[in-house]
Coordinates of C-alpha atoms and ligand atoms in Angstrom, one line a residue:
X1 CA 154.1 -172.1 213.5
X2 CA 154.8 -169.4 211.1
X3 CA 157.8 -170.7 209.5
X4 CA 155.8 -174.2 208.8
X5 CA 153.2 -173.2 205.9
X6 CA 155.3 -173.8 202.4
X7 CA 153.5 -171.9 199.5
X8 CA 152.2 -175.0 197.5
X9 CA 154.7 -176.0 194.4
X10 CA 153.2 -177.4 191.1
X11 CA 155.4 -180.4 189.8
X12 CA 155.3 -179.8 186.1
X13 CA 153.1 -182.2 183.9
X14 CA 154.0 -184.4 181.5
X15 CA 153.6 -183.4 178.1
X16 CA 150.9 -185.9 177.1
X17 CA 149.0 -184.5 180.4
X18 CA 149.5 -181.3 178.5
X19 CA 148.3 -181.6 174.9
X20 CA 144.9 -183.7 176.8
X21 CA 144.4 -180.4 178.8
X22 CA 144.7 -178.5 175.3
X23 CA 142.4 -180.4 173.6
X24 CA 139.7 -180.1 176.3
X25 CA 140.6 -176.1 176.1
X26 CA 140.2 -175.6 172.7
X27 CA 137.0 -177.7 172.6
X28 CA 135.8 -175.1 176.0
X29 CA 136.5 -172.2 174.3
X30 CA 136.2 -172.8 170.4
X31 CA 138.2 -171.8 167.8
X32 CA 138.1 -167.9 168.7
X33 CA 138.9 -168.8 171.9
X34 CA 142.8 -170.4 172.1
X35 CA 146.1 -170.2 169.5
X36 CA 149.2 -171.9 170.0
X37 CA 150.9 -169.8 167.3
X38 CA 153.9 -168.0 168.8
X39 CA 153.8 -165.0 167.0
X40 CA 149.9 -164.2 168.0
X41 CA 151.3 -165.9 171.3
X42 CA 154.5 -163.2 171.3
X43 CA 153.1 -159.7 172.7
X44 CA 151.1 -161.7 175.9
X45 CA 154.5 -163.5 177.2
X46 CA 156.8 -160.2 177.1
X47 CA 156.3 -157.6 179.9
X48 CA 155.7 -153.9 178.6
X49 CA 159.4 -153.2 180.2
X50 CA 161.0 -155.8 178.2
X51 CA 162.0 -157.4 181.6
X52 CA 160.8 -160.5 181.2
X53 CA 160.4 -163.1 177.9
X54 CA 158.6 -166.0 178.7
X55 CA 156.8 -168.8 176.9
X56 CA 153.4 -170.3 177.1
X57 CA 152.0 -173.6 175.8
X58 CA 148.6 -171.9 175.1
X59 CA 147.0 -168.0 174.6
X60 CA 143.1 -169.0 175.8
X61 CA 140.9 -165.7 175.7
X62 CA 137.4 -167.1 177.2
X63 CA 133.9 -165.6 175.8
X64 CA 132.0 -165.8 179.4
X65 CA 132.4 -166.6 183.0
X66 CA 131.3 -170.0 182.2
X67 CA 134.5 -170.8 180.1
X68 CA 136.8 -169.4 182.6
X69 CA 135.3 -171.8 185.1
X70 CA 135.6 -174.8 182.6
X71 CA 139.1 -174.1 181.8
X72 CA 140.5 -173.3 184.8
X73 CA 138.4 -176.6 186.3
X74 CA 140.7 -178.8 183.6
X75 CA 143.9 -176.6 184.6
X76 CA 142.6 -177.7 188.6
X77 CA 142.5 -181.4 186.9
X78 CA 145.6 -181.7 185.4
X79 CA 147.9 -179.1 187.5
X80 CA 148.5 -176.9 184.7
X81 CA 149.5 -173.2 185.8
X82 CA 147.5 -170.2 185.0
X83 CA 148.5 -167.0 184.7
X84 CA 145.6 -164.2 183.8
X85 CA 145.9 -161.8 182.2
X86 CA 144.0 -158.4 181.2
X87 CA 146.1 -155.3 179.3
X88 CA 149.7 -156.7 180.1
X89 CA 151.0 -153.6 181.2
X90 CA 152.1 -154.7 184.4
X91 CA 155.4 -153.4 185.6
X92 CA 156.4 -155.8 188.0
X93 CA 156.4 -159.1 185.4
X94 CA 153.0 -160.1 187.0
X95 CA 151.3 -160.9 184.1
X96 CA 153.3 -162.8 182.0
X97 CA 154.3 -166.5 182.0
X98 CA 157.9 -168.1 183.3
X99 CA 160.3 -169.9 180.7
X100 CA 159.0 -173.6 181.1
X101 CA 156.7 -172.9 178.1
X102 CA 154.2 -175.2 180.3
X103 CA 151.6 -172.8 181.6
X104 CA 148.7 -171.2 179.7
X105 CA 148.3 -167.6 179.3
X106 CA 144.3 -166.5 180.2
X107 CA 143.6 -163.5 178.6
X108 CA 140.1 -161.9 179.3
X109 CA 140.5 -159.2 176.5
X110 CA 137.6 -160.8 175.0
X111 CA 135.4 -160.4 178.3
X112 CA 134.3 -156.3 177.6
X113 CA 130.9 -156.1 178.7
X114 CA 129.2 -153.8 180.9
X115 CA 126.6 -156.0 182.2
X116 CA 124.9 -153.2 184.0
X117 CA 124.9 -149.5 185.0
X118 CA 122.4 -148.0 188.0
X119 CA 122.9 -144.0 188.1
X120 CA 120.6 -144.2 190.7
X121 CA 122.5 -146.6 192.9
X122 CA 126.4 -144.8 191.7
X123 CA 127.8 -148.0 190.1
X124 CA 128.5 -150.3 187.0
X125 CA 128.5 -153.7 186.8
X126 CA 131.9 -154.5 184.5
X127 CA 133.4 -157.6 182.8
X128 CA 137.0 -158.3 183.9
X129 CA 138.4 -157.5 180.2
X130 CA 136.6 -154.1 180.3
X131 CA 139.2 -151.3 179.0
X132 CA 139.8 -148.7 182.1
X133 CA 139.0 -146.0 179.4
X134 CA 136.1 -147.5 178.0
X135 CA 134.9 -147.7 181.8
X136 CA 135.6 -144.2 182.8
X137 CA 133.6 -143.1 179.3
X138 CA 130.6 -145.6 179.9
X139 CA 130.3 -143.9 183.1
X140 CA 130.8 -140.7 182.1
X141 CA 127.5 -141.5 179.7
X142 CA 125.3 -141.7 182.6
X143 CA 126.5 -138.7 183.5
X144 CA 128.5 -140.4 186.1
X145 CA 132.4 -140.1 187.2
X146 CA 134.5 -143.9 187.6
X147 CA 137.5 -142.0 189.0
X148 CA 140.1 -144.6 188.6
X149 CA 142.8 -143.1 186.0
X150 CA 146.3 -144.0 184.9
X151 CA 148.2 -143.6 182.1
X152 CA 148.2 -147.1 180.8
X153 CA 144.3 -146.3 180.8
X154 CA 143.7 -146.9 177.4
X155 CA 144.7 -150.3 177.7
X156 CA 144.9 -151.7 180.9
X157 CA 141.6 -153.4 182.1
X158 CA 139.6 -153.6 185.3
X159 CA 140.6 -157.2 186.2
X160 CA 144.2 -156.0 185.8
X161 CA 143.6 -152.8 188.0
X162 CA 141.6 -154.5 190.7
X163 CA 144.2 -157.6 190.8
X164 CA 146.9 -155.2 191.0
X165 CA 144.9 -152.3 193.5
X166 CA 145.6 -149.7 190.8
X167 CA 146.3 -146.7 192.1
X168 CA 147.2 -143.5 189.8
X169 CA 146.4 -140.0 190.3
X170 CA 143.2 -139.3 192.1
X171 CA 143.9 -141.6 194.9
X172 CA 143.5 -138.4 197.6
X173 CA 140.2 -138.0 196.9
X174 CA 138.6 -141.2 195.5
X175 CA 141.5 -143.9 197.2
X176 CA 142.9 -146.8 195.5
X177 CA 140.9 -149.4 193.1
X178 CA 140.2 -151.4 196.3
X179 CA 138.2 -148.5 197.5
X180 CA 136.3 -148.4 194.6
X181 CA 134.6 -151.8 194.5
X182 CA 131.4 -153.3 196.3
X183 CA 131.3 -156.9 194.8
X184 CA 133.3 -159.2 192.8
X185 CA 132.5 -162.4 190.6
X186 CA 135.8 -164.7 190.5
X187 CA 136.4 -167.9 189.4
X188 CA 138.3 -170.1 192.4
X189 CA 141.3 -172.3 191.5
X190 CA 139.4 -175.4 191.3
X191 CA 137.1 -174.5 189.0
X192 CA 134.0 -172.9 191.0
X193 CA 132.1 -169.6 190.5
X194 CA 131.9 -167.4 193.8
X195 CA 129.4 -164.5 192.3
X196 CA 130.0 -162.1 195.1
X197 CA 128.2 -159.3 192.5
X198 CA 126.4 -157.5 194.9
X199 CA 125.9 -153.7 194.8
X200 CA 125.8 -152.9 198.2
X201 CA 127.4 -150.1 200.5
X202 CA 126.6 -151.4 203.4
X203 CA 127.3 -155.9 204.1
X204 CA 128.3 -156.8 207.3
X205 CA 127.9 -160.5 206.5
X206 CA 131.4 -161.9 207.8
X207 CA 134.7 -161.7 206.5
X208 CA 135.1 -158.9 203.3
X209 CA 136.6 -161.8 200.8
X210 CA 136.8 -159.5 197.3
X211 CA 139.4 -157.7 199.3
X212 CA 141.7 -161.2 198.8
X213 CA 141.2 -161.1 195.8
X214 CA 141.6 -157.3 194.8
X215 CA 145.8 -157.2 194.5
X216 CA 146.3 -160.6 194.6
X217 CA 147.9 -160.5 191.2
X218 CA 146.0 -163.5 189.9
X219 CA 147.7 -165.8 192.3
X220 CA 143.9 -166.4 194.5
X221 CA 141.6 -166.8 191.4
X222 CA 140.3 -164.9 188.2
X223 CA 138.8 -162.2 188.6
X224 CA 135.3 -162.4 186.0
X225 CA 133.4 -159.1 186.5
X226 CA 132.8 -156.5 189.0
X227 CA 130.4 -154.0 190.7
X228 CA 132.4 -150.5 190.7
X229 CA 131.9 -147.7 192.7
X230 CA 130.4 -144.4 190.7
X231 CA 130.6 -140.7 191.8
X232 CA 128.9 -137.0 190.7
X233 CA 130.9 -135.6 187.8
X234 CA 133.1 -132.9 188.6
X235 CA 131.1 -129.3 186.6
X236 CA 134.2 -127.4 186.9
X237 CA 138.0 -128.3 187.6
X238 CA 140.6 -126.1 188.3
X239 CA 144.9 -126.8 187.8
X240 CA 147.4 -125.0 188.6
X241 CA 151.2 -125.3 188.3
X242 CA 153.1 -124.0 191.1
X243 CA 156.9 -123.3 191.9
X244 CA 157.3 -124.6 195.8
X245 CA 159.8 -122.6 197.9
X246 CA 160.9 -126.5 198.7
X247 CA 159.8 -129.9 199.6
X248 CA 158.2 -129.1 203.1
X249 CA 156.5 -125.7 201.8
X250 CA 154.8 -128.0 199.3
X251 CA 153.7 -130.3 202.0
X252 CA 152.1 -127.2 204.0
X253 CA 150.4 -126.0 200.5
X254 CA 148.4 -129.4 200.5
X255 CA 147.3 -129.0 203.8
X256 CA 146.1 -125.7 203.2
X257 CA 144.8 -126.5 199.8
X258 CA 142.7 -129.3 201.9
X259 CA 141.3 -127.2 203.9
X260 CA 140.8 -124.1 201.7
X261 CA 139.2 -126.3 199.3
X262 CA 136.7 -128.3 201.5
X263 CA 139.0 -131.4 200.8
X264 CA 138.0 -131.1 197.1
X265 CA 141.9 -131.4 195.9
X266 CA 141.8 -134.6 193.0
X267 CA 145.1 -134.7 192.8
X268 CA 148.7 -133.1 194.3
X269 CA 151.9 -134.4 191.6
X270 CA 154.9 -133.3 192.5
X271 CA 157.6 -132.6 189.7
X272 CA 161.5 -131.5 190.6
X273 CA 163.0 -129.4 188.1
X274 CA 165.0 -132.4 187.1
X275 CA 161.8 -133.6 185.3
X276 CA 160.7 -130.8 183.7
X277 CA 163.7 -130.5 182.1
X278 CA 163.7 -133.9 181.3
X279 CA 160.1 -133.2 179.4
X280 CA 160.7 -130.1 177.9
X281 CA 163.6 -131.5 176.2
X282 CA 162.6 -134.8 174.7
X283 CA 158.3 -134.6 174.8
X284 CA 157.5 -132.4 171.7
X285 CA 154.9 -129.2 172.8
X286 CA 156.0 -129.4 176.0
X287 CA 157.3 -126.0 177.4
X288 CA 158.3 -124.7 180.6
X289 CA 154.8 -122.3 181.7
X290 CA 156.6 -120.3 184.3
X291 CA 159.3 -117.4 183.7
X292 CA 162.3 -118.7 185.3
X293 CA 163.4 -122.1 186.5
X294 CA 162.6 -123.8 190.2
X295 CA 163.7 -126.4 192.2
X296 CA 160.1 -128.2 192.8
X297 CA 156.9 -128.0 191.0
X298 CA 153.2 -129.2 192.4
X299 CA 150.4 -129.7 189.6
X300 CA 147.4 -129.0 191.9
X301 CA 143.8 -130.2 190.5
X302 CA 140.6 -128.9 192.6
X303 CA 137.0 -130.3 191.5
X304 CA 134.0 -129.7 192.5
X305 CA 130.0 -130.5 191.4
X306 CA 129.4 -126.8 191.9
X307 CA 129.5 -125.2 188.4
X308 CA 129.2 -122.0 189.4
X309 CA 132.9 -119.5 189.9
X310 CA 133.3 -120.7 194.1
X311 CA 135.9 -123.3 192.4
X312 CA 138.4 -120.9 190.7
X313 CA 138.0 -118.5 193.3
X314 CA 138.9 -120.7 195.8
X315 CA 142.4 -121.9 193.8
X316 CA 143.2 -118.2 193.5
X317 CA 142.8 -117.1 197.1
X318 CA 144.4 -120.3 197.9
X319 CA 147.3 -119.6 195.9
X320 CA 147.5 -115.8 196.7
X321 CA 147.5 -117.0 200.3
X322 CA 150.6 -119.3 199.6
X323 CA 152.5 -116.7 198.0
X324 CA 152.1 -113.7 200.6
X325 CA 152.9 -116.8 203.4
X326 CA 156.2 -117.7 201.3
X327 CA 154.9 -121.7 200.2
X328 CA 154.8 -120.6 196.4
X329 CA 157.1 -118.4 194.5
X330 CA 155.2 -118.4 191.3
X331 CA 152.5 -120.4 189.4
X332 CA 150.1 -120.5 186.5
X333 CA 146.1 -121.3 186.8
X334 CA 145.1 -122.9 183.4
X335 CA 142.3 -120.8 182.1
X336 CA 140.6 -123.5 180.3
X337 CA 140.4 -127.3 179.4
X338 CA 143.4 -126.8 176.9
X339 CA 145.5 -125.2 179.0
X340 CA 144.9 -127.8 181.7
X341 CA 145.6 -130.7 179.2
X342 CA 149.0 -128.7 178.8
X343 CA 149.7 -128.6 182.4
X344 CA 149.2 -132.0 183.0
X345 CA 151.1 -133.3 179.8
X346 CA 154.0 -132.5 181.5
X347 CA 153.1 -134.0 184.5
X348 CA 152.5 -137.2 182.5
X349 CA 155.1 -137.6 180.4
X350 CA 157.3 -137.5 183.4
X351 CA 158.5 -141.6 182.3
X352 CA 158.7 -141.5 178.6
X353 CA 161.1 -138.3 179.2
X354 CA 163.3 -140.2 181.2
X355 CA 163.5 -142.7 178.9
X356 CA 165.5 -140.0 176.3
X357 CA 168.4 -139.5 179.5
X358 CA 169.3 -142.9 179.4
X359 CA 168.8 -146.1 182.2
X360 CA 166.7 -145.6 184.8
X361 CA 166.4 -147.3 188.0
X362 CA 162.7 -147.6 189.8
X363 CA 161.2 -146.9 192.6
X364 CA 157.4 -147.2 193.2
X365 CA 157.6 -146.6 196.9
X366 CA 155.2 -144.8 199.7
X367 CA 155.8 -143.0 203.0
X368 CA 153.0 -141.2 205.8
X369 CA 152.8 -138.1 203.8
X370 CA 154.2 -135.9 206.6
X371 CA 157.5 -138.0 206.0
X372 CA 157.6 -137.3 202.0
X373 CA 160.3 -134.7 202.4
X374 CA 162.4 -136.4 204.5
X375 CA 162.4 -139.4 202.3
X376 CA 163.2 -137.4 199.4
X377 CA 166.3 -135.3 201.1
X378 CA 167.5 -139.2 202.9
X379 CA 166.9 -141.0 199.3
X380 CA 168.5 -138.5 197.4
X381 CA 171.3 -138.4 199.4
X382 CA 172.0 -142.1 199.6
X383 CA 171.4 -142.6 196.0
X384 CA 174.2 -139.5 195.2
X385 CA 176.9 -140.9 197.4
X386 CA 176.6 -144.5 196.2
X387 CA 176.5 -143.7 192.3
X388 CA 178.2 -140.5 192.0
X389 CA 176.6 -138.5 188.9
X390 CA 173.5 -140.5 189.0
X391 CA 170.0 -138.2 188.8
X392 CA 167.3 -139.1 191.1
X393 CA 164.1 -137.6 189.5
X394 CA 161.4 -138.1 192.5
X395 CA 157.9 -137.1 191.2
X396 CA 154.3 -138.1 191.5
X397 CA 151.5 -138.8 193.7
X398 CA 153.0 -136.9 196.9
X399 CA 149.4 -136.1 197.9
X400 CA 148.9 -139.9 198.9
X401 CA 152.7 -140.7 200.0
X402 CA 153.4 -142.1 196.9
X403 CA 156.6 -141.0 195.0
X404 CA 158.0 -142.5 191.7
X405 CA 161.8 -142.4 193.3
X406 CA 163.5 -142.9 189.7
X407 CA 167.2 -142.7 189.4
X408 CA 168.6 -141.8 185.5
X409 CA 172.1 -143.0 184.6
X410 CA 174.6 -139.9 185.1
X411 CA 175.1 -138.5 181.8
X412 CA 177.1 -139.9 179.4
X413 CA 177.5 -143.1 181.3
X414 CA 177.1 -146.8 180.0
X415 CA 173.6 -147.6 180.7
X416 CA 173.8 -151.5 180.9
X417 CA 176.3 -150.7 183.0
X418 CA 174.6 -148.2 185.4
X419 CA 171.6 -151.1 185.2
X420 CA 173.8 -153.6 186.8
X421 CA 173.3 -151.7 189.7
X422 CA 169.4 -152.1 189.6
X423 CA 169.2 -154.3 192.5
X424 CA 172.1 -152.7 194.7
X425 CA 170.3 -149.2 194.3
X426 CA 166.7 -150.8 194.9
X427 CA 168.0 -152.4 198.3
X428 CA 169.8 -149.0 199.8
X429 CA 166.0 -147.1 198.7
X430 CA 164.1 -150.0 200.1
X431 CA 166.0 -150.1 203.3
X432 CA 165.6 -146.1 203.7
X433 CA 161.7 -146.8 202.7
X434 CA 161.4 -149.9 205.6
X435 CA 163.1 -147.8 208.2
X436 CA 160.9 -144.9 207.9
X437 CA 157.7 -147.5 208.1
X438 CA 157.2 -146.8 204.3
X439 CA 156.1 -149.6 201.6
X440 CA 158.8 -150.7 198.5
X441 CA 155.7 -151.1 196.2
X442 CA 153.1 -148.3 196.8
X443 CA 150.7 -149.0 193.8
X444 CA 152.5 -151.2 191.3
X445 CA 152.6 -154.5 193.3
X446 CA 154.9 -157.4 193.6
X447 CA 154.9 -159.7 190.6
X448 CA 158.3 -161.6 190.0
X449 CA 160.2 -158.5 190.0
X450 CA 159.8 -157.7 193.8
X451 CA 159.2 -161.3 195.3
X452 CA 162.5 -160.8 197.4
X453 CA 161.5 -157.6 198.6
X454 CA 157.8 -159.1 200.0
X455 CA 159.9 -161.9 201.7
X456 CA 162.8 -159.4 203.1
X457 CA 160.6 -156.5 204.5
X458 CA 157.2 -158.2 205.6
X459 CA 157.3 -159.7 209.0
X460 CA 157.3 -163.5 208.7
X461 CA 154.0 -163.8 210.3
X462 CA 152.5 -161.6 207.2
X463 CA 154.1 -163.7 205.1
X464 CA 153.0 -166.9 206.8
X465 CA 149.1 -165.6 206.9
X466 CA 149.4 -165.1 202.8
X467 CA 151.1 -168.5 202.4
X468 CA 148.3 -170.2 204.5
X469 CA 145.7 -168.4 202.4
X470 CA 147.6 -169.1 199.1
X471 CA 147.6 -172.6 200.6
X472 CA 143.6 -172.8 201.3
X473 CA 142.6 -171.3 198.3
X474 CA 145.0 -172.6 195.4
X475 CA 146.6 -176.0 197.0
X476 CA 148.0 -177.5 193.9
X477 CA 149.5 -173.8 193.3
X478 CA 148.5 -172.9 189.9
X479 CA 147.1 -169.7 189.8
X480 CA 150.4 -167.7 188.5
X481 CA 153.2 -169.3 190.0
X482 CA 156.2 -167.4 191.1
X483 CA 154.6 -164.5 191.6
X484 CA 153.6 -162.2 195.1
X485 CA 154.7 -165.1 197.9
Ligands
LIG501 P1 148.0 -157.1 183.6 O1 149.3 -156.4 183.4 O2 147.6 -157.9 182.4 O3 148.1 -157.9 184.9 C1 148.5 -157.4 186.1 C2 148.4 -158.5 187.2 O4 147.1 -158.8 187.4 C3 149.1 -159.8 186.8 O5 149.6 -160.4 188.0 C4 147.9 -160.6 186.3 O6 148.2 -162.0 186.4 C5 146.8 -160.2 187.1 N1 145.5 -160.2 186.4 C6 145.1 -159.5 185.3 N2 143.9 -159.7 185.1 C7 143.4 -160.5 186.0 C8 142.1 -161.1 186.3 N3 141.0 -160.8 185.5 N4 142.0 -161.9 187.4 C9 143.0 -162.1 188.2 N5 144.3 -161.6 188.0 C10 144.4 -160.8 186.9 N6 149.8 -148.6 188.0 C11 149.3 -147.9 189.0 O7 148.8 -148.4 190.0 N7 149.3 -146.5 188.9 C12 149.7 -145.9 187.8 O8 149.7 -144.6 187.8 C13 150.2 -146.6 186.8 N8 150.7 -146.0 185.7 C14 151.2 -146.8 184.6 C15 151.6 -146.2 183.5 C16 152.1 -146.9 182.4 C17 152.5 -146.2 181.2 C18 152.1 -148.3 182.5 C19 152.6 -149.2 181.4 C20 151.7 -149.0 183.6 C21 151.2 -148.2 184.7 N9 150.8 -148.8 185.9 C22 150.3 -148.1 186.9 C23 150.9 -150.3 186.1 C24 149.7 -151.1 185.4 O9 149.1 -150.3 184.3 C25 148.6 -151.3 186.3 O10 149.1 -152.2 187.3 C26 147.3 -151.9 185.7 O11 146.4 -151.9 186.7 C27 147.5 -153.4 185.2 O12 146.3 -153.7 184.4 P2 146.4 -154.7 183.2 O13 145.0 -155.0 182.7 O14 147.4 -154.3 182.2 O15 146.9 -156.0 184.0
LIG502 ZN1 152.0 -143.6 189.6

């Protein structure tokens, strides 16, 4: 019966339970390996949004796979909750603790090895604590391309992106960080290694079990290491900022740039005028590359292994195209690396921006593609007439259905006041999201932020299958509690 699995509920331990559990830590992990001083403990128990301010009875940072075993194995023993942890930059409160001050923080900062990289065979064998940056350039060392990319990326880390499916802005060509992984070593609840390293492409040996663990959020198991996917490096890239005629023109200019291109587009970011505003106004060198203003921008980016002109002549004849059919009514190709950096500066700094105008209100939401218009003229709409001034600013990855739906305070307004409203806004974009068969957290996941949402829009028999499997894997519930389900 699907309304009969409860998720497993850890009763807190005593605190003698706790300070035996300690000392076995610290003697796991040695003196590099654990503090309990809260300032050192400070920066791992506060989200990056300042959302959440928990408190944690230890900070443990393990040296190996053998450590995380041991200590999650006394954790098993004594029912003491676990939350990992890689970057913290987590904006969904996934990664830090609750208030009880009775869990341990696991960080696996200290867990940055590449263990192995076969050019030959197109992937990397990475620890869990492995910067993303420090991935993408160890790749790009042997000459190879680890297309995962973000703008946390200089200090989010693999286990973080593949316990959260990381998505960012080449998921139309490469897909999310579930797509980019072939084998997983993680650490089970109770203690146990399952080293599922292998570098295959093709394993047809039963059920595909990294994929429970890859944006689980830390509540299935620790995630150690992991085998990760490797591609040709891109010889020449093209970008190009465009003005759209409007939402559905910019729709038709991906599938023509799709096609035009050989399905070589890395990435299709869509800015409203709202947003370039926003940047040009707050984000210093930042400046507005086109002559007069639009209503909707696309940051197109074409790559290819071909280093020869084919590329560039493509975007041109693509763009040329668009204009003479009416998609585009003006644009700007970057003619070289700096100019590209420019482009996609503003494209980037799209959050920080908002953060000069005031509250804002998030949405990390995704729709079918086709439907992105839609959702933008229905959101915008709803969000208008229930807080009258308020600013939707809708950007991002519009090339995989994903939009960044964020709502600025109307100007001038009070902005705890306008973020009161955080949860009444979130509900009427949610519903519109649900109704058109769209998803309330596209790449960002669940965490405590959006545990309602998982329980008000999943069926109950999705819910039920995740409580059963939260149930068989973690029983005594202490892989990061109150999180996901
Ligand atoms: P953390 O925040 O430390 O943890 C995230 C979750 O994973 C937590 O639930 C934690 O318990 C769990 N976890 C961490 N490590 C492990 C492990 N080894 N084993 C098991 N569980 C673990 N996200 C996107 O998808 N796309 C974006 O474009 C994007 N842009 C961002 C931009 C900025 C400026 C910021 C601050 C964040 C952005 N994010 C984005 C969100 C965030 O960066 C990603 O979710 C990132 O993948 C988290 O990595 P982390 O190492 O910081 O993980
Ligand atoms: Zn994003």
């Amino acid at each position: 019966m699907a309304g009969a699995i409860t998720e497993p509920t850890l009763a807190a331990p005593s605190a003698p339970v706790i300070d035996a559990a300690l000392g076995r830590i610290r003697a796991i992990v040695g003196d590099r390996g654990w503090t309990t001083d809260p300032g050192e403990i400070a920066p791992h128990v506060i989200d990056q949004r300042d959302r959440y301010h928990g408190a944690a009875a230890m900070l443990v940072k393990p040296a190996d796979t053998a450590q995380v075993a041991a200590v999650v194995g006394v954790c098993a023993d004594q029912g003491i909750a676990i939350v990992p942890q890689g970057g913290n930059t987590s904006v969904c409160g996934g990664s830090v603790p609750g208030t009880g001050g009775d869990e341990i923080v696991l960080n696996l900062s200290r867990m940055n090895r590449v263990r192995d990289i076969d050019p030959a065979n197109y992937t990397l064998c990475a620890e869990a604590g492995c910067i993303l940056a420090d991935l993408q350039a160890a790749a790009a060392e042997a000459d190879r391309l680890f297309p995962l990319s973000l703008a946390a990326e200089g200090s989010c880390e693999i286990g973080g992106n593949l316990s959260t499916n990381a998505g960012g802005i080449n998921v139309l060509r490469y897909g999310m960080a579930r797509d980019l992984v072939l084998g997983l070593e993680v650490v089970l609840p109770d203690g146990t290694v399952w080293d599922g390293l292998r570098a295959l492409r093709k394993d047809n040996t039963g059920y595909d079990l990294k994929q429970l663990f890859i944006g689980a959020e830390g509540t299935l198991g620790v995630i150690t290491a992991a085998v990760l996917k490797l591609f040709p490096i891109p010889r020449v890239v093209t970008t190009a900022l465009v003005a759209v005629a409007g939402l559905d023109e910019a729709l038709t200019l991906l599938s023509c740039a799709r096609s035009a291109s050989g399905d070589q587009v890395s990435a299709f970011e869509l800015l409203p005028r709202i947003a370039l505003d926003f940047v040009c106004a707050h984000v210093p060198g930042t400046r507005d590359p086109l002559a007069k203003p639009h209503d909707h921008y696309v940051l197109i980016e074409l790559s290819s292994g071909d280093p020869g002109p084919a590329l560039a002549e493509t975007m041109e004849r693509l763009l040329g195209q668009a204009v003479e059919d009416g998609l585009v009514l003006d644009g700007v190709i970057a003619a070289n690396t700096g100019q590209s950096r420019d482009l996609w500066k503003l494209r980037d700094s799209c959050s920080e921006a908002q953060k000069h105008e005031g509250g804002s209100i998030k949405h990390d939401v995704s729709v079918a593609v086709s439907r992105v218009p839609e959702f933008i003229r229905r959101a915008t709409a709803l969000v208008e007439a229930a807080i009258p001034g308020a600013r939707p600013v809708p950007f991002g990855h519009v090339g995989d259905g994903n939009i960044h739906f964020n709502v600025s305070q109307p100007p001038g307004a009070d902005k705890a006041e306008f973020l009161d409203q955080w949860d009444a806004l979130n509900r009427i974009v949610h519903d519109l999201v649900h109704e058109m068969g769209g998803s309330f957290s596209a790449e960002h996941g669940v965490g405590q932020l959006k545990r309602d949402d998982l329980a008000r829009y999943r069926p109950a028999i999705e819910l039920a299958l995740m409580r059963r499997i939260k149930t068989a894997l973690d029983p005594r519930g202490i892989m990061n509690p109150g999180k996901v389900v």
